[in-house]
Amino acid sequence: GQQLNQSPQSMFIQEGEDVSMNCTSSSIFNTWLWYKQEPGEGPVLLIALYKAGELTSNGRLTAQFGITRKDSFLNISASIPSDVGIYFCAGHLTYGGSQGNLIFGKGTKLSVKP
Amino acid sequence: NAGVTQTPKFQVLKTGQSMTLQCAQDMNHEYMSWYRQDPGMGLRLIHYSVGAGITDQGEVPNGYNVSRSTTEDFPLRLLSAAPSQTSVYFCASSYSSQTEAFFGQGTRLTVV
């Protein structure tokens, strides 16, 4: 099946540090979405990207839709303890039998030390 | 504004039992889907629906049935529960197949 390679798998950082994570694929995507999941909860949408090259911010979060349409990154600036959680990238493929289905990366687990 | 509502939140089943996980959305979204989440595996698509009366299989459909009789509801049925179906199940909805999905809070299912 289609795969999204998300890295890193986990990060342990100090409060105040910046964070960067990314997703890559060999397939072309129509959309890139970034979600955050906290324990016992469902994924919550952080940022949605719909155009190649698009750079979008949501507070301290910034995400970009790669120009090749095969990758995306998420940056978190000046991390705080409540940033702790698992961050997932997801995307909609442009073609094929799974068109329209949302494909997920395996997540980046973020831990922030106060 | 309820969004996507899943029930129950927790469930324990014995092997071979059947049950239905409920999902309802109040956003008038056409597209609904079911995922399962297992440690280290991310979210994997079980079944999806592009509108009332239309369903299709995702990546891991075996052992699960769905139906979509209304726009609002998309129940997931486990026909004969197996320990391999122990997982957290998420329902999601979106305006279309190519727009952002909104998730419910999940159902944590344990099959013993």
PDB file of C-alpha atoms in Angstrom:
ATOM      1  CA  GLY A   1       0.000   0.000   0.000  1.00  0.00           C
ATOM      2  CA  GLN A   2       0.908   3.646  -0.112  1.00  0.00           C
ATOM      3  CA  GLN A   3       3.255   4.833   2.590  1.00  0.00           C
ATOM      4  CA  LEU A   4       4.164   8.045   4.276  1.00  0.00           C
ATOM      5  CA  ASN A   5       7.560   8.081   5.941  1.00  0.00           C
ATOM      6  CA  GLN A   6       7.399  10.315   8.978  1.00  0.00           C
ATOM      7  CA  SER A   7      10.468  11.293  10.960  1.00  0.00           C
ATOM      8  CA  PRO A   8      11.674  11.404  13.568  1.00  0.00           C
ATOM      9  CA  GLN A   9       9.743   8.700  15.421  1.00  0.00           C
ATOM     10  CA  SER A  10      10.220  10.508  18.719  1.00  0.00           C
ATOM     11  CA  MET A  11      11.783  13.672  20.082  1.00  0.00           C
ATOM     12  CA  PHE A  12      12.820  14.677  23.578  1.00  0.00           C
ATOM     13  CA  ILE A  13      13.385  18.399  23.814  1.00  0.00           C
ATOM     14  CA  GLN A  14      13.767  21.168  26.348  1.00  0.00           C
ATOM     15  CA  GLU A  15      11.030  23.730  26.803  1.00  0.00           C
ATOM     16  CA  GLY A  16      11.698  26.710  24.577  1.00  0.00           C
ATOM     17  CA  GLU A  17      13.425  24.758  21.815  1.00  0.00           C
ATOM     18  CA  ASP A  18      12.182  24.669  18.253  1.00  0.00           C
ATOM     19  CA  VAL A  19      10.937  21.390  16.759  1.00  0.00           C
ATOM     20  CA  SER A  20      10.955  20.154  13.194  1.00  0.00           C
ATOM     21  CA  MET A  21       9.397  17.004  11.775  1.00  0.00           C
ATOM     22  CA  ASN A  22       8.656  15.881   8.244  1.00  0.00           C
ATOM     23  CA  CYS A  23       6.900  13.408   6.018  1.00  0.00           C
ATOM     24  CA  THR A  24       8.025  12.087   2.680  1.00  0.00           C
ATOM     25  CA  SER A  25       6.583   9.732   0.115  1.00  0.00           C
ATOM     26  CA  SER A  26       7.316   8.370  -3.329  1.00  0.00           C
ATOM     27  CA  SER A  27       3.727   9.279  -4.311  1.00  0.00           C
ATOM     28  CA  ILE A  28       2.230  12.635  -5.189  1.00  0.00           C
ATOM     29  CA  PHE A  29      -0.323  14.085  -2.791  1.00  0.00           C
ATOM     30  CA  ASN A  30      -3.195  16.513  -3.341  1.00  0.00           C
ATOM     31  CA  THR A  31      -3.293  17.632   0.281  1.00  0.00           C
ATOM     32  CA  TRP A  32      -1.122  17.484   3.359  1.00  0.00           C
ATOM     33  CA  LEU A  33      -2.638  17.587   6.826  1.00  0.00           C
ATOM     34  CA  TRP A  34      -1.005  17.740  10.221  1.00  0.00           C
ATOM     35  CA  TYR A  35      -2.757  16.370  13.311  1.00  0.00           C
ATOM     36  CA  LYS A  36      -1.948  16.223  17.010  1.00  0.00           C
ATOM     37  CA  GLN A  37      -3.168  13.437  19.253  1.00  0.00           C
ATOM     38  CA  GLU A  38      -3.137  13.520  23.035  1.00  0.00           C
ATOM     39  CA  PRO A  39      -3.586  10.416  25.216  1.00  0.00           C
ATOM     40  CA  GLY A  40      -7.128   9.044  25.133  1.00  0.00           C
ATOM     41  CA  GLU A  41      -8.245  11.492  22.462  1.00  0.00           C
ATOM     42  CA  GLY A  42      -8.768  11.479  18.744  1.00  0.00           C
ATOM     43  CA  PRO A  43      -6.460  13.308  16.327  1.00  0.00           C
ATOM     44  CA  VAL A  44      -7.085  17.035  16.156  1.00  0.00           C
ATOM     45  CA  LEU A  45      -6.378  18.956  12.966  1.00  0.00           C
ATOM     46  CA  LEU A  46      -3.598  21.534  13.275  1.00  0.00           C
ATOM     47  CA  ILE A  47      -2.911  22.666   9.725  1.00  0.00           C
ATOM     48  CA  ALA A  48      -4.287  21.803   6.280  1.00  0.00           C
ATOM     49  CA  LEU A  49      -2.282  22.429   3.097  1.00  0.00           C
ATOM     50  CA  TYR A  50      -3.804  22.303  -0.372  1.00  0.00           C
ATOM     51  CA  LYS A  51      -1.270  23.788  -2.796  1.00  0.00           C
ATOM     52  CA  ALA A  52       2.294  22.849  -3.670  1.00  0.00           C
ATOM     53  CA  GLY A  53       4.658  25.317  -2.044  1.00  0.00           C
ATOM     54  CA  GLU A  54       2.009  26.562   0.386  1.00  0.00           C
ATOM     55  CA  LEU A  55       3.365  27.735   3.733  1.00  0.00           C
ATOM     56  CA  THR A  56       0.795  28.077   6.514  1.00  0.00           C
ATOM     57  CA  SER A  57       1.063  29.084  10.158  1.00  0.00           C
ATOM     58  CA  ASN A  58      -1.172  28.426  13.134  1.00  0.00           C
ATOM     59  CA  GLY A  59       0.251  30.262  16.118  1.00  0.00           C
ATOM     60  CA  ARG A  60       3.667  28.765  16.871  1.00  0.00           C
ATOM     61  CA  LEU A  61       3.142  26.059  14.254  1.00  0.00           C
ATOM     62  CA  THR A  62       4.245  26.367  10.643  1.00  0.00           C
ATOM     63  CA  ALA A  63       3.810  23.756   7.935  1.00  0.00           C
ATOM     64  CA  GLN A  64       4.724  23.620   4.277  1.00  0.00           C
ATOM     65  CA  PHE A  65       3.480  21.614   1.295  1.00  0.00           C
ATOM     66  CA  GLY A  66       6.589  20.537  -0.592  1.00  0.00           C
ATOM     67  CA  ILE A  67       7.030  21.830  -4.111  1.00  0.00           C
ATOM     68  CA  THR A  68       7.347  18.279  -5.493  1.00  0.00           C
ATOM     69  CA  ARG A  69       4.040  17.394  -3.725  1.00  0.00           C
ATOM     70  CA  LYS A  70       5.800  14.399  -2.182  1.00  0.00           C
ATOM     71  CA  ASP A  71       6.703  15.884   1.177  1.00  0.00           C
ATOM     72  CA  SER A  72       5.705  18.233   3.969  1.00  0.00           C
ATOM     73  CA  PHE A  73       7.233  19.543   7.166  1.00  0.00           C
ATOM     74  CA  LEU A  74       5.886  20.882  10.447  1.00  0.00           C
ATOM     75  CA  ASN A  75       7.814  23.266  12.673  1.00  0.00           C
ATOM     76  CA  ILE A  76       6.933  24.200  16.236  1.00  0.00           C
ATOM     77  CA  SER A  77       8.688  27.248  17.628  1.00  0.00           C
ATOM     78  CA  ALA A  78       9.458  27.878  21.297  1.00  0.00           C
ATOM     79  CA  SER A  79       7.969  24.618  22.528  1.00  0.00           C
ATOM     80  CA  ILE A  80       5.951  24.500  25.748  1.00  0.00           C
ATOM     81  CA  PRO A  81       4.916  21.526  27.920  1.00  0.00           C
ATOM     82  CA  SER A  82       1.416  21.391  26.427  1.00  0.00           C
ATOM     83  CA  ASP A  83       2.945  20.628  23.016  1.00  0.00           C
ATOM     84  CA  VAL A  84       3.461  17.062  24.261  1.00  0.00           C
ATOM     85  CA  GLY A  85       1.650  14.510  22.142  1.00  0.00           C
ATOM     86  CA  ILE A  86       1.882  12.514  18.946  1.00  0.00           C
ATOM     87  CA  TYR A  87       1.953  14.465  15.705  1.00  0.00           C
ATOM     88  CA  PHE A  88       0.715  12.795  12.545  1.00  0.00           C
ATOM     89  CA  CYS A  89       1.087  13.832   8.958  1.00  0.00           C
ATOM     90  CA  ALA A  90      -1.577  12.706   6.515  1.00  0.00           C
ATOM     91  CA  GLY A  91      -2.312  13.242   2.882  1.00  0.00           C
ATOM     92  CA  HIS A  92      -4.758  12.571   0.087  1.00  0.00           C
ATOM     93  CA  LEU A  93      -3.326  10.830  -2.953  1.00  0.00           C
ATOM     94  CA  THR A  94      -3.905  12.209  -6.425  1.00  0.00           C
ATOM     95  CA  TYR A  95      -4.776   8.991  -8.201  1.00  0.00           C
ATOM     96  CA  GLY A  96      -5.182   5.264  -7.924  1.00  0.00           C
ATOM     97  CA  GLY A  97      -7.602   2.915  -6.177  1.00  0.00           C
ATOM     98  CA  SER A  98      -7.175   4.713  -2.887  1.00  0.00           C
ATOM     99  CA  GLN A  99      -7.956   8.121  -4.320  1.00  0.00           C
ATOM    100  CA  GLY A 100      -9.553  10.269  -1.694  1.00  0.00           C
ATOM    101  CA  ASN A 101      -8.453   8.052   1.153  1.00  0.00           C
ATOM    102  CA  LEU A 102      -6.400   9.738   3.807  1.00  0.00           C
ATOM    103  CA  ILE A 103      -2.992   8.108   4.260  1.00  0.00           C
ATOM    104  CA  PHE A 104      -1.279   8.568   7.639  1.00  0.00           C
ATOM    105  CA  GLY A 105       2.315   8.596   8.734  1.00  0.00           C
ATOM    106  CA  LYS A 106       3.194   6.596  11.840  1.00  0.00           C
ATOM    107  CA  GLY A 107       3.578   9.656  13.996  1.00  0.00           C
ATOM    108  CA  THR A 108       6.226  11.643  15.852  1.00  0.00           C
ATOM    109  CA  LYS A 109       6.006  11.416  19.625  1.00  0.00           C
ATOM    110  CA  LEU A 110       7.044  14.709  21.191  1.00  0.00           C
ATOM    111  CA  SER A 111       8.163  14.995  24.800  1.00  0.00           C
ATOM    112  CA  VAL A 112       8.967  18.414  26.291  1.00  0.00           C
ATOM    113  CA  LYS A 113      11.030  18.776  29.423  1.00  0.00           C
ATOM    114  CA  PRO A 114      10.135  21.868  31.487  1.00  0.00           C
TER     115      PRO A 114
ATOM    116  CA  ASN B   1     -21.385  21.729  18.270  1.00  0.00           C
ATOM    117  CA  ALA B   2     -20.855  17.973  18.767  1.00  0.00           C
ATOM    118  CA  GLY B   3     -18.820  17.211  15.617  1.00  0.00           C
ATOM    119  CA  VAL B   4     -18.120  13.463  15.416  1.00  0.00           C
ATOM    120  CA  THR B   5     -19.523  11.350  18.250  1.00  0.00           C
ATOM    121  CA  GLN B   6     -18.473   7.771  18.894  1.00  0.00           C
ATOM    122  CA  THR B   7     -20.007   5.290  21.305  1.00  0.00           C
ATOM    123  CA  PRO B   8     -19.064   3.435  23.362  1.00  0.00           C
ATOM    124  CA  LYS B   9     -15.764   4.856  24.588  1.00  0.00           C
ATOM    125  CA  PHE B  10     -14.604   1.510  26.004  1.00  0.00           C
ATOM    126  CA  GLN B  11     -15.683  -2.063  25.295  1.00  0.00           C
ATOM    127  CA  VAL B  12     -14.511  -5.538  26.251  1.00  0.00           C
ATOM    128  CA  LEU B  13     -15.662  -8.463  24.134  1.00  0.00           C
ATOM    129  CA  LYS B  14     -15.173 -12.177  24.283  1.00  0.00           C
ATOM    130  CA  THR B  15     -13.780 -13.928  21.226  1.00  0.00           C
ATOM    131  CA  GLY B  16     -16.615 -14.714  18.824  1.00  0.00           C
ATOM    132  CA  GLN B  17     -18.989 -12.037  20.069  1.00  0.00           C
ATOM    133  CA  SER B  18     -20.360  -9.439  17.699  1.00  0.00           C
ATOM    134  CA  MET B  19     -20.954  -5.772  18.313  1.00  0.00           C
ATOM    135  CA  THR B  20     -21.530  -2.456  16.584  1.00  0.00           C
ATOM    136  CA  LEU B  21     -19.462   0.656  17.110  1.00  0.00           C
ATOM    137  CA  GLN B  22     -21.568   3.744  16.594  1.00  0.00           C
ATOM    138  CA  CYS B  23     -20.499   6.928  14.819  1.00  0.00           C
ATOM    139  CA  ALA B  24     -22.570  10.032  14.179  1.00  0.00           C
ATOM    140  CA  GLN B  25     -21.670  13.443  12.786  1.00  0.00           C
ATOM    141  CA  ASP B  26     -23.707  16.629  12.751  1.00  0.00           C
ATOM    142  CA  MET B  27     -21.692  18.576  10.165  1.00  0.00           C
ATOM    143  CA  ASN B  28     -23.616  17.276   7.113  1.00  0.00           C
ATOM    144  CA  HIS B  29     -20.413  15.717   5.782  1.00  0.00           C
ATOM    145  CA  GLU B  30     -20.708  13.323   2.872  1.00  0.00           C
ATOM    146  CA  TYR B  31     -17.477  11.435   3.479  1.00  0.00           C
ATOM    147  CA  MET B  32     -17.081   9.197   6.537  1.00  0.00           C
ATOM    148  CA  SER B  33     -14.479   6.613   7.418  1.00  0.00           C
ATOM    149  CA  TRP B  34     -13.315   4.186  10.082  1.00  0.00           C
ATOM    150  CA  TYR B  35      -9.712   3.736  11.170  1.00  0.00           C
ATOM    151  CA  ARG B  36      -7.996   1.508  13.632  1.00  0.00           C
ATOM    152  CA  GLN B  37      -4.933   2.609  15.549  1.00  0.00           C
ATOM    153  CA  ASP B  38      -2.389   0.152  16.834  1.00  0.00           C
ATOM    154  CA  PRO B  39       0.916   0.945  18.582  1.00  0.00           C
ATOM    155  CA  GLY B  40       3.590   1.907  16.084  1.00  0.00           C
ATOM    156  CA  MET B  41       1.221   1.485  13.122  1.00  0.00           C
ATOM    157  CA  GLY B  42      -0.380   4.892  12.814  1.00  0.00           C
ATOM    158  CA  LEU B  43      -3.984   4.919  11.607  1.00  0.00           C
ATOM    159  CA  ARG B  44      -5.140   2.376   9.069  1.00  0.00           C
ATOM    160  CA  LEU B  45      -8.318   2.708   7.044  1.00  0.00           C
ATOM    161  CA  ILE B  46     -10.919  -0.027   7.536  1.00  0.00           C
ATOM    162  CA  HIS B  47     -13.925   1.152   5.484  1.00  0.00           C
ATOM    163  CA  TYR B  48     -15.156   4.412   4.090  1.00  0.00           C
ATOM    164  CA  SER B  49     -18.268   5.937   2.594  1.00  0.00           C
ATOM    165  CA  VAL B  50     -18.588   8.754   0.063  1.00  0.00           C
ATOM    166  CA  GLY B  51     -22.274   9.232   0.789  1.00  0.00           C
ATOM    167  CA  ALA B  52     -25.455   7.559   1.991  1.00  0.00           C
ATOM    168  CA  GLY B  53     -25.828   4.113   0.460  1.00  0.00           C
ATOM    169  CA  ILE B  54     -22.211   3.917  -0.773  1.00  0.00           C
ATOM    170  CA  THR B  55     -19.405   2.159   1.078  1.00  0.00           C
ATOM    171  CA  ASP B  56     -16.057   0.702   0.119  1.00  0.00           C
ATOM    172  CA  GLN B  57     -13.164  -1.172   1.666  1.00  0.00           C
ATOM    173  CA  GLY B  58     -10.012   0.393   2.961  1.00  0.00           C
ATOM    174  CA  GLU B  59      -6.642  -1.126   3.782  1.00  0.00           C
ATOM    175  CA  VAL B  60      -7.755  -3.548   6.536  1.00  0.00           C
ATOM    176  CA  PRO B  61     -11.449  -4.465   5.974  1.00  0.00           C
ATOM    177  CA  ASN B  62     -11.464  -8.131   6.962  1.00  0.00           C
ATOM    178  CA  GLY B  63     -13.721  -8.937   9.901  1.00  0.00           C
ATOM    179  CA  TYR B  64     -15.655  -5.670   9.680  1.00  0.00           C
ATOM    180  CA  ASN B  65     -18.880  -4.590   7.997  1.00  0.00           C
ATOM    181  CA  VAL B  66     -20.311  -1.123   7.464  1.00  0.00           C
ATOM    182  CA  SER B  67     -23.468   0.438   6.115  1.00  0.00           C
ATOM    183  CA  ARG B  68     -24.522   4.031   5.498  1.00  0.00           C
ATOM    184  CA  SER B  69     -28.272   4.449   5.525  1.00  0.00           C
ATOM    185  CA  THR B  70     -28.161   8.146   6.478  1.00  0.00           C
ATOM    186  CA  THR B  71     -25.702  10.994   5.987  1.00  0.00           C
ATOM    187  CA  GLU B  72     -25.242  11.316   9.753  1.00  0.00           C
ATOM    188  CA  ASP B  73     -24.512   7.732  10.815  1.00  0.00           C
ATOM    189  CA  PHE B  74     -21.811   5.246   9.883  1.00  0.00           C
ATOM    190  CA  PRO B  75     -21.765   2.212  12.191  1.00  0.00           C
ATOM    191  CA  LEU B  76     -18.961  -0.344  12.169  1.00  0.00           C
ATOM    192  CA  ARG B  77     -19.877  -3.959  12.864  1.00  0.00           C
ATOM    193  CA  LEU B  78     -17.558  -6.638  14.144  1.00  0.00           C
ATOM    194  CA  LEU B  79     -19.050  -9.913  13.009  1.00  0.00           C
ATOM    195  CA  SER B  80     -17.098 -12.343  15.199  1.00  0.00           C
ATOM    196  CA  ALA B  81     -14.557 -10.594  17.384  1.00  0.00           C
ATOM    197  CA  ALA B  82     -10.985 -11.863  17.460  1.00  0.00           C
ATOM    198  CA  PRO B  83      -8.086 -10.852  19.737  1.00  0.00           C
ATOM    199  CA  SER B  84      -6.375  -9.339  16.674  1.00  0.00           C
ATOM    200  CA  GLN B  85      -9.163  -6.762  16.610  1.00  0.00           C
ATOM    201  CA  THR B  86      -8.079  -5.353  19.949  1.00  0.00           C
ATOM    202  CA  SER B  87      -7.365  -1.754  19.020  1.00  0.00           C
ATOM    203  CA  VAL B  88      -8.532   1.823  19.250  1.00  0.00           C
ATOM    204  CA  TYR B  89     -11.112   2.665  16.604  1.00  0.00           C
ATOM    205  CA  PHE B  90     -11.652   6.138  15.220  1.00  0.00           C
ATOM    206  CA  CYS B  91     -14.449   7.431  13.071  1.00  0.00           C
ATOM    207  CA  ALA B  92     -13.857  10.486  10.920  1.00  0.00           C
ATOM    208  CA  SER B  93     -15.893  12.689   8.624  1.00  0.00           C
ATOM    209  CA  SER B  94     -15.079  15.293   6.002  1.00  0.00           C
ATOM    210  CA  TYR B  95     -16.904  17.542   3.581  1.00  0.00           C
ATOM    211  CA  SER B  96     -15.451  15.623   0.632  1.00  0.00           C
ATOM    212  CA  SER B  97     -12.923  12.904  -0.061  1.00  0.00           C
ATOM    213  CA  GLN B  98     -10.178  15.493  -0.538  1.00  0.00           C
ATOM    214  CA  THR B  99     -10.719  17.793   2.438  1.00  0.00           C
ATOM    215  CA  GLU B 100      -9.585  17.679   6.029  1.00  0.00           C
ATOM    216  CA  ALA B 101     -11.062  14.947   8.230  1.00  0.00           C
ATOM    217  CA  PHE B 102     -12.461  15.485  11.708  1.00  0.00           C
ATOM    218  CA  PHE B 103     -12.163  12.665  14.182  1.00  0.00           C
ATOM    219  CA  GLY B 104     -14.216  11.332  17.045  1.00  0.00           C
ATOM    220  CA  GLN B 105     -12.706  10.576  20.446  1.00  0.00           C
ATOM    221  CA  GLY B 106     -12.298   6.880  19.700  1.00  0.00           C
ATOM    222  CA  THR B 107     -13.515   3.534  21.010  1.00  0.00           C
ATOM    223  CA  ARG B 108     -10.990   1.434  22.883  1.00  0.00           C
ATOM    224  CA  LEU B 109     -11.868  -2.219  22.190  1.00  0.00           C
ATOM    225  CA  THR B 110     -10.369  -5.213  23.935  1.00  0.00           C
ATOM    226  CA  VAL B 111     -11.141  -8.735  22.742  1.00  0.00           C
ATOM    227  CA  VAL B 112     -10.306 -11.480  25.222  1.00  0.00           C
TER     228      VAL B 112
END
